[in-house]
Amino acid sequence: MYKKVNTHKLVYNKVMSIRVNIKFFIPLIILTVIFGSLFFKPKKNLPLQKDLQPINPTPENINILGTQDFQNKTEAFSEFDKQVLYNLISSYRKENKLNKLFINKILEDSANRKLNDMIDKNYFRHADINNNESWYLFNAAGYNYKYAGENLSSGYNTPWQVFTAWQRSDEHNKQLLKSEYLDMGIAVDCSVYEVRNEPACIVVLHLGTR
């Protein structure tokens, strides 16, 4: 038996079904867009690799005895605290399981004699202008030594810079870690001495055992 189909009604039902489905999916689409904007942010343009600066730049060349090229940073420095340098040396020796060094006033005197002689006679080296090594200054100050050593520094204007420079130099580092030493004395001047016409600290460390 043939049954007549009402096409208008079928079309109507399909349209209504589509409208219901659209009403159902619209909230889901809106939520998807919102959460997508929160969790999937576009990446910002990053600088090229050549523009990135290294986190740990290579250290500058160390200038200890004033004979190498000096790279002055025109860094303003406050009063040099000798006690900080004393503490750095003591801590360094302790880390290397060595005996403590005592601050010796006589060695501070001999270091000051060396400092003043270099400033007065305008030189910077272990031997004086007559090529005499500094050991006579130990005796002149009254320190009759069994062992004696000397470290010099110029152009480094903080205790940490001076200590690091000595530490990075094989010969100066050996002096800091010599087990025979018992005493030390430091002399510093940051007002008179100059490196390439710029104010700079000059430091003398005397080490010894009587």
C-alpha positions as MATLAB code, in Angstrom:
seq = 'MYKKVNTHKLVYNKVMSIRVNIKFFIPLIILTVIFGSLFFKPKKNLPLQKDLQPINPTPENINILGTQDFQNKTEAFSEFDKQVLYNLISSYRKENKLNKLFINKILEDSANRKLNDMIDKNYFRHADINNNESWYLFNAAGYNYKYAGENLSSGYNTPWQVFTAWQRSDEHNKQLLKSEYLDMGIAVDCSVYEVRNEPACIVVLHLGTR';
ca = [
       0.000    0.000    0.000;
       1.469    3.400   -0.922;
       1.695    5.981    1.882;
       1.971    9.628    1.000;
       4.898   11.352    2.718;
       4.554   14.864    3.985;
       7.817   16.395    2.737;
       7.189   19.729    4.398;
       6.961   18.065    7.759;
      10.219   16.145    7.195;
      12.070   19.296    6.269;
      10.664   21.050    9.301;
      11.763   18.240   11.618;
      15.327   18.258   10.212;
      15.625   22.007   10.634;
      14.457   21.783   14.239;
      16.921   18.956   14.908;
      19.801   21.025   13.531;
      18.793   24.018   15.659;
      18.757   21.846   18.798;
      22.204   20.469   17.989;
      23.573   23.958   17.358;
      22.185   25.179   20.708;
      23.913   22.245   22.383;
      27.354   22.738   20.745;
      27.568   26.545   20.960;
      28.454   26.544   24.727;
      31.095   23.868   24.088;
      32.668   25.937   21.308;
      32.715   29.049   23.513;
      34.368   27.153   26.406;
      36.951   25.681   24.019;
      37.898   29.136   22.730;
      38.182   30.563   26.263;
      40.348   27.750   27.625;
      42.420   27.728   24.460;
      43.258   31.412   24.884;
      44.304   30.789   28.500;
      46.571   27.798   27.996;
      47.866   28.235   24.476;
      49.386   31.711   24.306;
      51.301   32.643   21.144;
      55.099   32.657   21.462;
      56.827   36.014   21.528;
      59.563   36.760   19.034;
      62.895   35.707   20.583;
      66.209   37.450   19.835;
      68.626   35.729   17.506;
      71.264   33.545   19.140;
      74.008   36.052   18.334;
      72.217   38.675   20.452;
      72.116   36.513   23.595;
      74.736   37.280   26.249;
      76.548   34.396   28.015;
      75.599   33.859   31.655;
      79.206   33.344   32.731;
      81.478   35.526   30.573;
      85.113   34.552   30.218;
      87.269   36.182   32.962;
      89.532   39.031   31.917;
      93.276   38.617   31.761;
      94.908   38.780   35.160;
      97.427   41.564   35.775;
      99.407   40.955   38.950;
     102.800   42.570   38.678;
     101.889   45.517   36.496;
     103.844   44.280   33.459;
     100.908   43.067   31.335;
      98.314   45.145   29.508;
      95.984   46.732   32.009;
      92.261   46.845   31.257;
      90.916   49.594   33.459;
      87.181   49.572   34.083;
      87.184   52.985   35.800;
      85.347   51.292   38.636;
      84.970   53.523   41.659;
      86.342   51.835   44.766;
      85.784   52.545   48.404;
      88.391   52.232   51.138;
      90.246   48.931   50.786;
      89.517   46.693   53.798;
      92.650   44.689   54.604;
      90.743   42.498   57.029;
      88.646   41.114   54.182;
      91.798   40.049   52.341;
      93.181   38.506   55.526;
      89.946   36.540   55.909;
      89.994   35.355   52.295;
      93.546   34.031   52.677;
      92.724   32.328   55.976;
      89.593   30.685   54.574;
      91.493   29.530   51.501;
      94.161   27.856   53.607;
      91.538   26.267   55.833;
      89.779   24.821   52.769;
      93.102   23.281   51.769;
      93.623   21.849   55.283;
      96.585   24.103   56.062;
      97.528   25.847   59.291;
      96.121   29.241   60.168;
      98.245   32.330   59.483;
      98.497   34.932   62.240;
      98.393   38.650   61.442;
     101.840   39.874   62.417;
     102.450   43.579   63.067;
     106.140   43.266   62.196;
     105.262   41.813   58.786;
     102.748   44.621   58.303;
     105.673   46.986   58.976;
     107.928   45.237   56.437;
     105.093   45.239   53.871;
     104.623   48.980   54.423;
     108.357   49.525   53.936;
     108.136   47.743   50.587;
     105.003   49.680   49.626;
     106.528   53.067   50.456;
     109.794   52.233   48.678;
     107.934   51.363   45.457;
     105.874   54.561   45.637;
     108.811   56.842   46.540;
     111.113   55.410   43.858;
     108.431   54.747   41.260;
     108.882   51.054   40.539;
     106.770   47.912   40.823;
     108.540   44.584   41.205;
     109.933   42.262   43.854;
     113.492   43.603   43.582;
     114.092   47.291   44.334;
     115.828   49.768   42.023;
     119.184   48.381   43.209;
     118.013   44.830   42.409;
     117.877   43.919   46.098;
     115.140   41.424   46.921;
     112.658   42.328   49.633;
     114.119   39.998   52.261;
     116.303   42.751   53.746;
     113.076   44.621   54.570;
     111.954   41.693   56.766;
     115.158   41.977   58.757;
     114.998   45.799   58.830;
     111.534   45.593   60.397;
     112.820   43.102   62.995;
     111.430   39.863   61.547;
     114.345   37.400   61.551;
     112.835   34.855   59.214;
     113.415   31.173   58.518;
     110.958   31.330   55.601;
     109.802   34.466   53.799;
     107.596   35.222   50.818;
     106.062   38.216   49.061;
     103.001   38.732   46.825;
     102.338   42.019   45.008;
      99.274   43.345   43.206;
      98.444   46.522   41.308;
      95.297   47.694   39.551;
      92.893   45.493   41.494;
      90.814   47.679   43.743;
      88.939   45.263   46.011;
      90.186   42.489   48.327;
      88.310   39.883   46.288;
      89.914   41.010   43.012;
      93.381   40.887   44.554;
      92.818   37.469   46.106;
      91.405   36.034   42.871;
      94.359   37.348   40.870;
      96.832   35.709   43.244;
      94.827   32.502   43.286;
      94.866   32.257   39.484;
      98.632   32.756   39.269;
     100.614   29.563   39.900;
     103.520   31.242   41.670;
     101.387   33.545   43.815;
      99.001   30.716   44.633;
     101.925   28.613   45.874;
     102.820   31.403   48.277;
      99.264   31.480   49.646;
      99.320   27.715   50.213;
     102.878   27.238   51.458;
     102.615   25.074   54.568;
     105.804   26.464   56.164;
     104.326   29.935   56.720;
     102.916   30.936   60.100;
     102.541   34.744   59.841;
     101.323   37.326   57.359;
     101.153   41.092   57.027;
      99.461   43.298   54.408;
     100.040   46.894   53.299;
      97.719   48.754   50.881;
      97.634   52.157   49.203;
      94.756   53.294   46.973;
      95.401   57.049   46.913;
      98.896   57.630   45.514;
      99.599   54.788   43.119;
      98.304   54.959   39.532;
      98.048   52.572   36.588;
      97.964   54.375   33.239;
      97.072   57.655   34.927;
      94.109   56.102   36.743;
      93.921   55.703   40.544;
      94.631   52.116   41.534;
      95.322   50.064   44.633;
      98.772   48.648   45.217;
      98.950   45.738   47.671;
     101.896   44.040   49.373;
     101.574   40.725   51.225;
     104.472   39.495   53.317;
     104.482   35.902   54.561;
     106.967   34.344   56.929;
     108.054   32.034   59.709;
     110.617   32.825   62.402;
];
